[in-house]
Short mmCIF file of N, CA and C and ligand atoms in Angstrom, two decimals:
data_model
loop_
_atom_site.label_atom_id
_atom_site.label_comp_id
_atom_site.label_asym_id
_atom_site.label_seq_id
_atom_site.Cartn_x
_atom_site.Cartn_y
_atom_site.Cartn_z
N MET A 661 0.85 -1.19 0.00
CA MET A 661 0.00 0.00 0.00
C MET A 661 0.89 1.24 0.00
N GLU A 662 0.60 2.16 -0.86
CA GLU A 662 1.38 3.39 -0.86
C GLU A 662 0.46 4.57 -0.73
N LEU A 663 0.30 5.04 0.49
CA LEU A 663 -0.49 6.23 0.73
C LEU A 663 0.46 7.40 0.83
N THR A 664 0.05 8.54 0.30
CA THR A 664 0.92 9.71 0.35
C THR A 664 1.15 10.13 1.79
N GLU A 665 0.12 9.98 2.62
CA GLU A 665 0.25 10.39 4.00
C GLU A 665 0.32 9.15 4.89
N PRO A 666 1.19 9.15 5.88
CA PRO A 666 1.22 8.01 6.81
C PRO A 666 -0.01 8.06 7.70
N PRO A 667 -0.32 6.94 8.36
CA PRO A 667 -1.46 6.96 9.28
C PRO A 667 -1.28 8.05 10.32
N ALA A 668 -2.38 8.64 10.72
CA ALA A 668 -2.32 9.70 11.72
C ALA A 668 -1.86 9.15 13.05
N PRO A 669 -1.22 9.98 13.86
CA PRO A 669 -0.83 9.53 15.19
C PRO A 669 -2.07 9.06 15.95
N GLY A 670 -1.94 7.94 16.61
CA GLY A 670 -3.06 7.43 17.37
C GLY A 670 -4.00 6.57 16.55
N PHE A 671 -3.76 6.49 15.22
CA PHE A 671 -4.62 5.67 14.39
C PHE A 671 -4.45 4.21 14.77
N ARG A 672 -5.58 3.54 15.00
CA ARG A 672 -5.50 2.18 15.53
C ARG A 672 -5.72 1.12 14.47
N GLY A 673 -5.74 1.52 13.22
CA GLY A 673 -5.86 0.54 12.16
C GLY A 673 -7.30 0.34 11.76
N PRO A 674 -7.48 -0.25 10.59
CA PRO A 674 -8.81 -0.34 10.03
C PRO A 674 -9.66 -1.47 10.57
N HIS A 675 -9.09 -2.31 11.37
CA HIS A 675 -9.84 -3.50 11.78
C HIS A 675 -10.64 -3.25 13.04
N ARG A 676 -11.86 -3.72 13.03
CA ARG A 676 -12.64 -3.71 14.27
C ARG A 676 -12.70 -5.15 14.75
N PRO A 677 -12.14 -5.42 15.92
CA PRO A 677 -12.11 -6.82 16.36
C PRO A 677 -13.50 -7.43 16.38
N ARG A 678 -13.56 -8.69 16.02
CA ARG A 678 -14.84 -9.41 16.04
C ARG A 678 -15.51 -9.27 17.39
N GLY A 679 -16.80 -9.08 17.38
CA GLY A 679 -17.56 -9.05 18.61
C GLY A 679 -17.59 -7.69 19.27
N ARG A 680 -16.71 -6.79 18.81
CA ARG A 680 -16.72 -5.45 19.41
C ARG A 680 -17.89 -4.66 18.85
N ALA A 681 -18.49 -3.82 19.70
CA ALA A 681 -19.62 -3.01 19.27
C ALA A 681 -19.14 -1.99 18.22
N ARG A 682 -20.07 -1.62 17.33
CA ARG A 682 -19.78 -0.56 16.37
C ARG A 682 -19.44 0.72 17.13
N PRO A 683 -18.38 1.47 16.71
CA PRO A 683 -18.07 2.69 17.42
C PRO A 683 -19.19 3.71 17.29
N GLU A 684 -19.30 4.59 18.27
CA GLU A 684 -20.25 5.69 18.16
C GLU A 684 -19.91 6.50 16.93
N ARG A 685 -20.93 7.15 16.33
CA ARG A 685 -20.70 7.91 15.11
C ARG A 685 -19.60 8.95 15.31
N SER A 686 -19.67 9.70 16.41
CA SER A 686 -18.70 10.77 16.59
C SER A 686 -17.29 10.20 16.74
N ALA A 687 -17.17 9.07 17.43
CA ALA A 687 -15.85 8.48 17.61
C ALA A 687 -15.29 8.00 16.28
N ALA A 688 -16.15 7.39 15.46
CA ALA A 688 -15.68 6.90 14.16
C ALA A 688 -15.18 8.05 13.31
N ILE A 689 -15.90 9.14 13.28
CA ILE A 689 -15.49 10.27 12.45
C ILE A 689 -14.23 10.90 13.02
N ALA A 690 -14.15 11.02 14.34
CA ALA A 690 -12.96 11.62 14.93
C ALA A 690 -11.73 10.81 14.56
N GLU A 691 -11.84 9.49 14.59
CA GLU A 691 -10.69 8.67 14.25
C GLU A 691 -10.30 8.84 12.79
N ASN A 692 -11.30 8.92 11.93
CA ASN A 692 -11.02 8.97 10.51
C ASN A 692 -10.52 10.32 10.04
N THR A 693 -10.83 11.37 10.76
CA THR A 693 -10.47 12.69 10.25
C THR A 693 -9.13 13.17 10.78
N ALA A 694 -8.52 12.41 11.68
CA ALA A 694 -7.20 12.83 12.16
C ALA A 694 -6.22 12.87 10.98
N GLU A 695 -5.39 13.90 10.92
CA GLU A 695 -4.50 14.06 9.78
C GLU A 695 -3.04 13.99 10.23
N SER A 696 -2.20 13.63 9.32
CA SER A 696 -0.78 13.69 9.58
C SER A 696 -0.36 15.14 9.79
N ALA A 697 0.55 15.33 10.74
CA ALA A 697 1.03 16.69 11.01
C ALA A 697 1.78 17.24 9.80
N HIS A 698 2.26 16.36 8.93
CA HIS A 698 3.08 16.81 7.81
C HIS A 698 2.28 17.00 6.53
N ALA A 699 1.01 16.68 6.57
CA ALA A 699 0.21 16.73 5.34
C ALA A 699 0.01 18.17 4.88
N VAL A 700 0.03 18.36 3.56
CA VAL A 700 -0.35 19.65 3.00
C VAL A 700 -1.86 19.72 3.07
N ARG A 701 -2.36 20.79 3.66
CA ARG A 701 -3.81 20.89 3.86
C ARG A 701 -4.42 21.58 2.65
N VAL A 702 -5.18 20.84 1.88
CA VAL A 702 -5.86 21.38 0.70
C VAL A 702 -7.36 21.31 0.96
N GLY A 703 -8.05 22.39 0.66
CA GLY A 703 -9.49 22.43 0.89
C GLY A 703 -9.79 23.43 2.00
N ARG A 704 -10.15 24.64 1.60
CA ARG A 704 -10.34 25.69 2.62
C ARG A 704 -11.72 25.62 3.25
N ILE A 705 -12.68 24.97 2.58
CA ILE A 705 -14.01 24.81 3.19
C ILE A 705 -14.00 23.58 4.09
N LYS A 706 -13.56 22.46 3.56
CA LYS A 706 -13.37 21.25 4.37
C LYS A 706 -12.10 20.57 3.87
N PRO A 707 -11.15 20.27 4.74
CA PRO A 707 -9.89 19.73 4.26
C PRO A 707 -10.03 18.35 3.61
N CYS A 708 -9.32 18.18 2.52
CA CYS A 708 -9.24 16.87 1.88
C CYS A 708 -8.38 15.97 2.77
N ARG A 709 -8.68 14.71 2.76
CA ARG A 709 -7.92 13.80 3.62
C ARG A 709 -8.13 12.35 3.18
N LEU A 710 -7.17 11.53 3.54
CA LEU A 710 -7.35 10.09 3.33
C LEU A 710 -8.15 9.52 4.47
N ILE A 711 -9.07 8.68 4.15
CA ILE A 711 -9.87 8.00 5.16
C ILE A 711 -9.61 6.50 5.04
N ARG A 712 -9.14 5.93 6.10
CA ARG A 712 -8.95 4.47 6.10
C ARG A 712 -10.29 3.80 6.36
N LEU A 713 -10.60 2.85 5.55
CA LEU A 713 -11.91 2.21 5.62
C LEU A 713 -11.88 1.03 6.59
N GLU A 714 -13.04 0.79 7.15
CA GLU A 714 -13.20 -0.42 7.96
C GLU A 714 -12.99 -1.62 7.02
N GLN A 715 -12.14 -2.53 7.43
CA GLN A 715 -11.88 -3.71 6.60
C GLN A 715 -12.04 -4.97 7.42
N HIS A 716 -12.55 -5.97 6.76
CA HIS A 716 -12.70 -7.28 7.39
C HIS A 716 -11.92 -8.27 6.52
N ILE A 717 -10.84 -8.77 7.08
CA ILE A 717 -9.93 -9.61 6.32
C ILE A 717 -9.92 -10.99 6.96
N ASP A 718 -10.17 -11.99 6.14
CA ASP A 718 -10.11 -13.37 6.65
C ASP A 718 -9.65 -14.25 5.49
N PRO A 719 -9.56 -15.54 5.69
CA PRO A 719 -9.01 -16.40 4.62
C PRO A 719 -9.79 -16.32 3.30
N ARG A 720 -11.00 -15.79 3.32
CA ARG A 720 -11.77 -15.68 2.08
C ARG A 720 -11.41 -14.44 1.29
N GLY A 721 -10.66 -13.53 1.91
CA GLY A 721 -10.31 -12.27 1.25
C GLY A 721 -10.67 -11.09 2.11
N SER A 722 -10.84 -9.95 1.48
CA SER A 722 -11.06 -8.70 2.22
C SER A 722 -12.40 -8.10 1.87
N LEU A 723 -13.00 -7.45 2.84
CA LEU A 723 -14.26 -6.76 2.65
C LEU A 723 -14.09 -5.36 3.25
N SER A 724 -14.29 -4.35 2.42
CA SER A 724 -14.12 -2.96 2.88
C SER A 724 -15.48 -2.29 2.92
N VAL A 725 -15.67 -1.42 3.90
CA VAL A 725 -16.99 -0.86 4.18
C VAL A 725 -16.96 0.67 4.13
N VAL A 726 -17.96 1.25 3.44
CA VAL A 726 -18.22 2.69 3.54
C VAL A 726 -19.66 2.85 3.97
N GLU A 727 -19.89 3.58 5.04
CA GLU A 727 -21.26 3.82 5.51
C GLU A 727 -21.56 5.31 5.43
N SER A 728 -22.71 5.60 4.81
CA SER A 728 -23.18 6.97 4.68
C SER A 728 -23.29 7.62 6.05
N GLU A 729 -22.78 8.84 6.15
CA GLU A 729 -22.83 9.64 7.38
C GLU A 729 -22.09 9.00 8.55
N MET A 730 -21.26 8.03 8.26
CA MET A 730 -20.40 7.46 9.31
C MET A 730 -18.96 7.46 8.85
N THR A 731 -18.66 6.69 7.80
CA THR A 731 -17.30 6.70 7.28
C THR A 731 -16.98 8.10 6.75
N VAL A 732 -17.95 8.67 6.06
CA VAL A 732 -17.89 10.08 5.64
C VAL A 732 -19.02 10.79 6.37
N ASP A 733 -18.89 12.09 6.56
CA ASP A 733 -19.95 12.75 7.33
C ASP A 733 -21.05 13.33 6.43
N PHE A 734 -21.03 12.99 5.14
CA PHE A 734 -22.14 13.37 4.27
C PHE A 734 -23.00 12.16 3.95
N ALA A 735 -24.25 12.44 3.55
CA ALA A 735 -25.14 11.37 3.08
C ALA A 735 -24.79 11.07 1.62
N ILE A 736 -24.59 9.81 1.30
CA ILE A 736 -24.20 9.42 -0.06
C ILE A 736 -25.45 9.36 -0.93
N LYS A 737 -25.48 10.22 -1.97
CA LYS A 737 -26.65 10.27 -2.85
C LYS A 737 -26.38 9.70 -4.23
N ARG A 738 -25.11 9.51 -4.56
CA ARG A 738 -24.78 9.07 -5.93
C ARG A 738 -23.50 8.26 -5.90
N VAL A 739 -23.48 7.24 -6.72
CA VAL A 739 -22.29 6.39 -6.85
C VAL A 739 -21.98 6.29 -8.34
N TYR A 740 -20.74 6.54 -8.69
CA TYR A 740 -20.34 6.26 -10.07
C TYR A 740 -18.90 5.74 -10.07
N TYR A 741 -18.51 5.16 -11.16
CA TYR A 741 -17.15 4.64 -11.23
C TYR A 741 -16.60 4.81 -12.62
N MET A 742 -15.30 5.03 -12.66
CA MET A 742 -14.59 5.22 -13.92
C MET A 742 -13.69 4.03 -14.15
N HIS A 743 -13.72 3.51 -15.36
CA HIS A 743 -12.92 2.33 -15.68
C HIS A 743 -12.58 2.40 -17.15
N GLY A 744 -11.73 1.48 -17.60
CA GLY A 744 -11.36 1.47 -19.02
C GLY A 744 -10.20 2.40 -19.34
N GLN A 745 -9.56 2.96 -18.30
CA GLN A 745 -8.39 3.79 -18.56
C GLN A 745 -7.15 2.91 -18.73
N SER A 746 -6.14 3.48 -19.35
CA SER A 746 -4.85 2.80 -19.45
C SER A 746 -3.77 3.82 -19.12
N GLU A 747 -2.53 3.34 -19.12
CA GLU A 747 -1.44 4.25 -18.76
C GLU A 747 -1.36 5.45 -19.69
N SER A 748 -1.82 5.28 -20.93
CA SER A 748 -1.73 6.38 -21.90
C SER A 748 -3.01 7.22 -21.95
N SER A 749 -3.98 6.91 -21.10
CA SER A 749 -5.23 7.68 -21.14
C SER A 749 -4.98 9.12 -20.69
N PRO A 750 -5.68 10.07 -21.30
CA PRO A 750 -5.56 11.45 -20.83
C PRO A 750 -6.13 11.60 -19.43
N PRO A 751 -5.74 12.65 -18.73
CA PRO A 751 -6.26 12.87 -17.38
C PRO A 751 -7.77 13.04 -17.38
N ARG A 752 -8.37 12.74 -16.24
CA ARG A 752 -9.81 12.98 -16.04
C ARG A 752 -9.97 14.04 -14.95
N GLY A 753 -11.20 14.38 -14.69
CA GLY A 753 -11.46 15.41 -13.70
C GLY A 753 -11.29 16.77 -14.35
N LEU A 754 -10.23 17.49 -13.98
CA LEU A 754 -10.00 18.85 -14.51
C LEU A 754 -11.23 19.71 -14.26
N HIS A 755 -11.72 19.62 -13.06
CA HIS A 755 -12.84 20.46 -12.67
C HIS A 755 -12.85 20.63 -11.15
N GLY A 756 -13.67 21.55 -10.70
CA GLY A 756 -13.94 21.72 -9.27
C GLY A 756 -15.43 21.72 -9.06
N HIS A 757 -15.82 21.64 -7.80
CA HIS A 757 -17.25 21.67 -7.46
C HIS A 757 -17.52 22.78 -6.45
N ARG A 758 -18.64 23.41 -6.64
CA ARG A 758 -19.03 24.46 -5.69
C ARG A 758 -19.39 23.87 -4.33
N THR A 759 -20.16 22.80 -4.31
CA THR A 759 -20.65 22.26 -3.03
C THR A 759 -20.43 20.76 -2.87
N LEU A 760 -20.19 20.05 -3.94
CA LEU A 760 -20.15 18.58 -3.87
C LEU A 760 -19.02 18.08 -2.97
N GLU A 761 -19.33 17.04 -2.23
CA GLU A 761 -18.32 16.30 -1.45
C GLU A 761 -18.25 14.89 -2.02
N GLN A 762 -17.05 14.34 -2.02
CA GLN A 762 -16.86 13.02 -2.62
C GLN A 762 -15.86 12.20 -1.82
N LEU A 763 -16.01 10.90 -1.93
CA LEU A 763 -14.98 9.97 -1.47
C LEU A 763 -14.58 9.14 -2.68
N VAL A 764 -13.29 9.15 -3.00
CA VAL A 764 -12.77 8.44 -4.18
C VAL A 764 -11.94 7.26 -3.71
N ILE A 765 -12.22 6.10 -4.26
CA ILE A 765 -11.54 4.87 -3.84
C ILE A 765 -10.99 4.16 -5.08
N ALA A 766 -9.75 3.75 -5.02
CA ALA A 766 -9.19 2.91 -6.08
C ALA A 766 -9.56 1.47 -5.73
N VAL A 767 -10.71 1.03 -6.21
CA VAL A 767 -11.13 -0.33 -5.84
C VAL A 767 -10.34 -1.39 -6.61
N HIS A 768 -9.69 -0.96 -7.70
CA HIS A 768 -8.76 -1.86 -8.41
C HIS A 768 -7.73 -1.00 -9.10
N GLY A 769 -6.50 -1.49 -9.15
CA GLY A 769 -5.45 -0.71 -9.80
C GLY A 769 -5.05 0.49 -8.98
N GLY A 770 -4.72 1.56 -9.66
CA GLY A 770 -4.27 2.75 -8.94
C GLY A 770 -4.22 3.94 -9.87
N PHE A 771 -4.21 5.12 -9.27
CA PHE A 771 -4.13 6.37 -10.04
C PHE A 771 -3.75 7.48 -9.07
N SER A 772 -3.35 8.60 -9.64
CA SER A 772 -3.00 9.77 -8.83
C SER A 772 -4.09 10.81 -8.93
N ILE A 773 -4.29 11.54 -7.84
CA ILE A 773 -5.23 12.66 -7.83
C ILE A 773 -4.50 13.89 -7.33
N SER A 774 -4.41 14.89 -8.19
CA SER A 774 -3.84 16.17 -7.79
C SER A 774 -4.97 17.08 -7.34
N LEU A 775 -4.76 17.73 -6.21
CA LEU A 775 -5.77 18.61 -5.60
C LEU A 775 -5.19 20.01 -5.50
N ASP A 776 -6.06 21.00 -5.71
CA ASP A 776 -5.61 22.39 -5.73
C ASP A 776 -6.79 23.24 -5.26
N ASP A 777 -6.59 23.98 -4.16
CA ASP A 777 -7.68 24.84 -3.68
C ASP A 777 -7.45 26.31 -4.02
N GLY A 778 -6.49 26.56 -4.90
CA GLY A 778 -6.17 27.93 -5.29
C GLY A 778 -5.05 28.52 -4.44
N PHE A 779 -4.75 27.87 -3.32
CA PHE A 779 -3.69 28.35 -2.43
C PHE A 779 -2.63 27.27 -2.22
N GLN A 780 -3.11 26.04 -2.05
CA GLN A 780 -2.23 24.91 -1.78
C GLN A 780 -2.56 23.80 -2.75
N SER A 781 -1.58 22.98 -3.05
CA SER A 781 -1.85 21.82 -3.90
C SER A 781 -1.04 20.63 -3.41
N THR A 782 -1.53 19.46 -3.70
CA THR A 782 -0.83 18.23 -3.33
C THR A 782 -1.32 17.11 -4.22
N THR A 783 -0.60 16.01 -4.23
CA THR A 783 -1.01 14.86 -5.04
C THR A 783 -1.03 13.62 -4.16
N TYR A 784 -2.10 12.87 -4.28
CA TYR A 784 -2.22 11.59 -3.59
C TYR A 784 -2.14 10.47 -4.63
N ARG A 785 -1.52 9.39 -4.26
CA ARG A 785 -1.54 8.18 -5.08
C ARG A 785 -2.46 7.18 -4.38
N LEU A 786 -3.55 6.83 -5.02
CA LEU A 786 -4.47 5.84 -4.46
C LEU A 786 -4.22 4.52 -5.17
N GLU A 787 -3.93 3.50 -4.41
CA GLU A 787 -3.71 2.20 -5.06
C GLU A 787 -4.02 1.02 -4.15
N GLU A 788 -4.89 1.25 -3.23
CA GLU A 788 -5.38 0.09 -2.48
C GLU A 788 -6.81 0.37 -2.03
N PRO A 789 -7.65 -0.67 -2.03
CA PRO A 789 -9.08 -0.45 -1.82
C PRO A 789 -9.49 -0.23 -0.38
N GLY A 790 -8.53 -0.22 0.53
CA GLY A 790 -8.86 -0.03 1.93
C GLY A 790 -8.80 1.41 2.39
N ALA A 791 -8.66 2.33 1.44
CA ALA A 791 -8.60 3.76 1.82
C ALA A 791 -9.30 4.56 0.74
N GLY A 792 -9.88 5.68 1.15
CA GLY A 792 -10.52 6.58 0.20
C GLY A 792 -10.04 8.00 0.42
N LEU A 793 -10.09 8.79 -0.62
CA LEU A 793 -9.70 10.20 -0.52
C LEU A 793 -10.95 11.06 -0.48
N TYR A 794 -11.13 11.77 0.62
CA TYR A 794 -12.24 12.72 0.73
C TYR A 794 -11.84 14.01 0.01
N ILE A 795 -12.73 14.48 -0.86
CA ILE A 795 -12.52 15.76 -1.56
C ILE A 795 -13.74 16.63 -1.30
N GLY A 796 -13.51 17.77 -0.69
CA GLY A 796 -14.60 18.68 -0.36
C GLY A 796 -14.86 19.71 -1.44
N PRO A 797 -15.71 20.68 -1.12
CA PRO A 797 -16.04 21.72 -2.09
C PRO A 797 -14.83 22.61 -2.42
N MET A 798 -14.90 23.25 -3.55
CA MET A 798 -13.92 24.25 -3.98
C MET A 798 -12.49 23.69 -4.05
N VAL A 799 -12.38 22.53 -4.64
CA VAL A 799 -11.07 21.91 -4.87
C VAL A 799 -11.01 21.47 -6.33
N TRP A 800 -10.02 21.96 -7.04
CA TRP A 800 -9.79 21.52 -8.42
C TRP A 800 -9.06 20.20 -8.36
N ARG A 801 -9.53 19.21 -9.12
CA ARG A 801 -8.90 17.89 -9.06
C ARG A 801 -8.60 17.36 -10.46
N VAL A 802 -7.48 16.63 -10.53
CA VAL A 802 -7.07 15.98 -11.78
C VAL A 802 -6.71 14.54 -11.44
N LEU A 803 -7.35 13.59 -12.13
CA LEU A 803 -7.03 12.17 -11.97
C LEU A 803 -6.16 11.75 -13.14
N LYS A 804 -5.04 11.09 -12.84
CA LYS A 804 -4.08 10.80 -13.91
C LYS A 804 -3.23 9.58 -13.53
N ASP A 805 -2.38 9.18 -14.46
CA ASP A 805 -1.43 8.08 -14.25
C ASP A 805 -2.13 6.81 -13.77
N PHE A 806 -3.11 6.41 -14.56
CA PHE A 806 -3.90 5.23 -14.23
C PHE A 806 -3.10 3.95 -14.51
N ALA A 807 -3.08 3.05 -13.56
CA ALA A 807 -2.57 1.71 -13.82
C ALA A 807 -3.60 0.97 -14.69
N PRO A 808 -3.16 -0.01 -15.47
CA PRO A 808 -4.10 -0.73 -16.33
C PRO A 808 -5.24 -1.35 -15.51
N ASP A 809 -6.42 -1.32 -16.08
CA ASP A 809 -7.60 -1.93 -15.46
C ASP A 809 -8.02 -1.28 -14.14
N SER A 810 -7.65 -0.05 -13.95
CA SER A 810 -8.06 0.63 -12.72
C SER A 810 -9.55 0.88 -12.70
N VAL A 811 -10.10 0.88 -11.51
CA VAL A 811 -11.49 1.28 -11.31
C VAL A 811 -11.51 2.33 -10.21
N ALA A 812 -12.01 3.51 -10.54
CA ALA A 812 -12.11 4.61 -9.58
C ALA A 812 -13.56 4.74 -9.16
N LEU A 813 -13.83 4.36 -7.93
CA LEU A 813 -15.20 4.44 -7.40
C LEU A 813 -15.37 5.78 -6.70
N VAL A 814 -16.48 6.46 -7.01
CA VAL A 814 -16.73 7.77 -6.41
C VAL A 814 -18.09 7.74 -5.71
N LEU A 815 -18.09 8.12 -4.44
CA LEU A 815 -19.32 8.24 -3.66
C LEU A 815 -19.53 9.73 -3.45
N ALA A 816 -20.71 10.22 -3.82
CA ALA A 816 -20.91 11.67 -3.89
C ALA A 816 -22.10 12.11 -3.03
N SER A 817 -22.02 13.34 -2.56
CA SER A 817 -23.03 13.87 -1.63
C SER A 817 -24.26 14.42 -2.33
N ARG A 818 -24.21 14.58 -3.65
CA ARG A 818 -25.33 15.20 -4.37
C ARG A 818 -25.57 14.45 -5.67
N HIS A 819 -26.77 14.59 -6.17
CA HIS A 819 -27.06 14.10 -7.51
C HIS A 819 -26.27 14.93 -8.53
N TYR A 820 -26.20 14.42 -9.74
CA TYR A 820 -25.44 15.11 -10.78
C TYR A 820 -26.09 16.44 -11.13
N GLU A 821 -25.31 17.49 -11.03
CA GLU A 821 -25.79 18.84 -11.38
C GLU A 821 -24.65 19.56 -12.10
N GLU A 822 -24.81 19.79 -13.37
CA GLU A 822 -23.75 20.48 -14.11
C GLU A 822 -23.48 21.87 -13.52
N SER A 823 -24.52 22.49 -12.94
CA SER A 823 -24.35 23.84 -12.39
C SER A 823 -23.43 23.86 -11.17
N ASP A 824 -23.14 22.70 -10.60
CA ASP A 824 -22.24 22.65 -9.44
C ASP A 824 -20.77 22.63 -9.87
N TYR A 825 -20.52 22.45 -11.18
CA TYR A 825 -19.15 22.30 -11.67
C TYR A 825 -18.49 23.64 -11.97
N TYR A 826 -17.21 23.70 -11.71
CA TYR A 826 -16.32 24.66 -12.38
C TYR A 826 -15.59 23.87 -13.45
N ARG A 827 -15.80 24.22 -14.69
CA ARG A 827 -15.05 23.56 -15.77
C ARG A 827 -13.90 24.43 -16.26
N ASP A 828 -13.92 25.70 -15.82
CA ASP A 828 -12.90 26.64 -16.27
C ASP A 828 -12.01 27.00 -15.07
N TYR A 829 -10.71 26.73 -15.21
CA TYR A 829 -9.81 26.90 -14.07
C TYR A 829 -9.72 28.34 -13.60
N ASP A 830 -9.73 29.29 -14.53
CA ASP A 830 -9.62 30.70 -14.12
C ASP A 830 -10.85 31.14 -13.34
N THR A 831 -12.02 30.66 -13.75
CA THR A 831 -13.24 30.99 -12.99
C THR A 831 -13.18 30.37 -11.61
N PHE A 832 -12.70 29.11 -11.56
CA PHE A 832 -12.53 28.45 -10.26
C PHE A 832 -11.59 29.27 -9.37
N LEU A 833 -10.44 29.66 -9.93
CA LEU A 833 -9.46 30.40 -9.13
C LEU A 833 -10.03 31.72 -8.61
N ARG A 834 -10.75 32.41 -9.47
CA ARG A 834 -11.34 33.69 -9.06
C ARG A 834 -12.24 33.49 -7.84
N ASP A 835 -13.08 32.47 -7.89
CA ASP A 835 -13.99 32.23 -6.76
C ASP A 835 -13.24 31.66 -5.55
N ALA A 836 -12.24 30.81 -5.81
CA ALA A 836 -11.47 30.23 -4.70
C ALA A 836 -10.73 31.33 -3.95
N TRP A 837 -10.20 32.28 -4.67
CA TRP A 837 -9.44 33.36 -4.01
C TRP A 837 -10.36 34.30 -3.24
N SER A 838 -11.63 34.30 -3.59
CA SER A 838 -12.56 35.20 -2.88
C SER A 838 -13.01 34.60 -1.55
N LEU A 839 -12.67 33.32 -1.31
CA LEU A 839 -13.03 32.71 -0.02
C LEU A 839 -12.15 33.29 1.07
N THR A 840 -12.74 33.61 2.18
CA THR A 840 -11.92 34.17 3.26
C THR A 840 -11.27 33.04 4.04
P1 TYD B 1385 -16.96 14.23 -16.75
O1 TYD B 1385 -17.40 15.24 -15.75
O2 TYD B 1385 -16.29 14.73 -18.00
O3 TYD B 1385 -15.99 13.17 -16.07
P2 TYD B 1385 -14.69 13.43 -15.19
O4 TYD B 1385 -15.03 12.97 -13.82
O5 TYD B 1385 -13.60 12.65 -15.79
O6 TYD B 1385 -14.42 14.89 -15.18
O7 TYD B 1385 -18.21 13.34 -17.12
C1 TYD B 1385 -18.27 12.60 -18.32
C2 TYD B 1385 -19.72 12.62 -18.81
O8 TYD B 1385 -20.54 11.93 -17.90
C3 TYD B 1385 -20.25 14.02 -18.94
O9 TYD B 1385 -21.04 14.05 -20.13
C4 TYD B 1385 -21.15 14.19 -17.74
C5 TYD B 1385 -21.62 12.77 -17.49
N1 TYD B 1385 -21.92 12.47 -16.10
C6 TYD B 1385 -23.24 12.21 -15.73
O10 TYD B 1385 -24.17 12.27 -16.57
N2 TYD B 1385 -23.52 11.88 -14.45
C7 TYD B 1385 -22.56 11.81 -13.50
O11 TYD B 1385 -22.86 11.50 -12.31
C8 TYD B 1385 -21.20 12.12 -13.88
C9 TYD B 1385 -20.10 12.07 -12.86
C10 TYD B 1385 -20.93 12.43 -15.19
#
């Protein structure tokens, strides 16, 4: 697994021991939102971050879990996935959202996501299905460098609305810079 950021201090790992009660909602979110002290903070409305998913691993394989309003603090209204990319595919994304929140998971293969809030930028490499990248509002994102047969799963807080998109980087920057 190659995550750009190491696990946060105090992170106890993705496994919930068998028989243990489900954590309280607030505790689950607090654990998941802890960030590395060294991480570049992108996202002035809500910081982007890696979220380690609850995983259940046994001799049959692995099972990873995302729960609406628990793993992420938004209600999941839409699911889509991108596939069929290759190493030579052009980048995807190249847009920002006014309000949309998303969790992006490399459920197979791997790819890089560059994030830019108009002030700070960073790149994450997602290549294991046990972690997702939370991307909040007002963040320009570019998905690139896809490994063959990658599948990028996206869980989104809103239905598809073209009016929520910034497709033009200069317009995005103008509005991003106007955020206090
Ligand atoms: P596009 O926004 O270009 O994809 P990317 O995430 O790579 O930037 O979307 C490709 C097409 O799919 C475009 O015509 C819009 C359409 N689309 C939907 O109809 N519904 C959706 O939920 C999404 C994400 C895209």
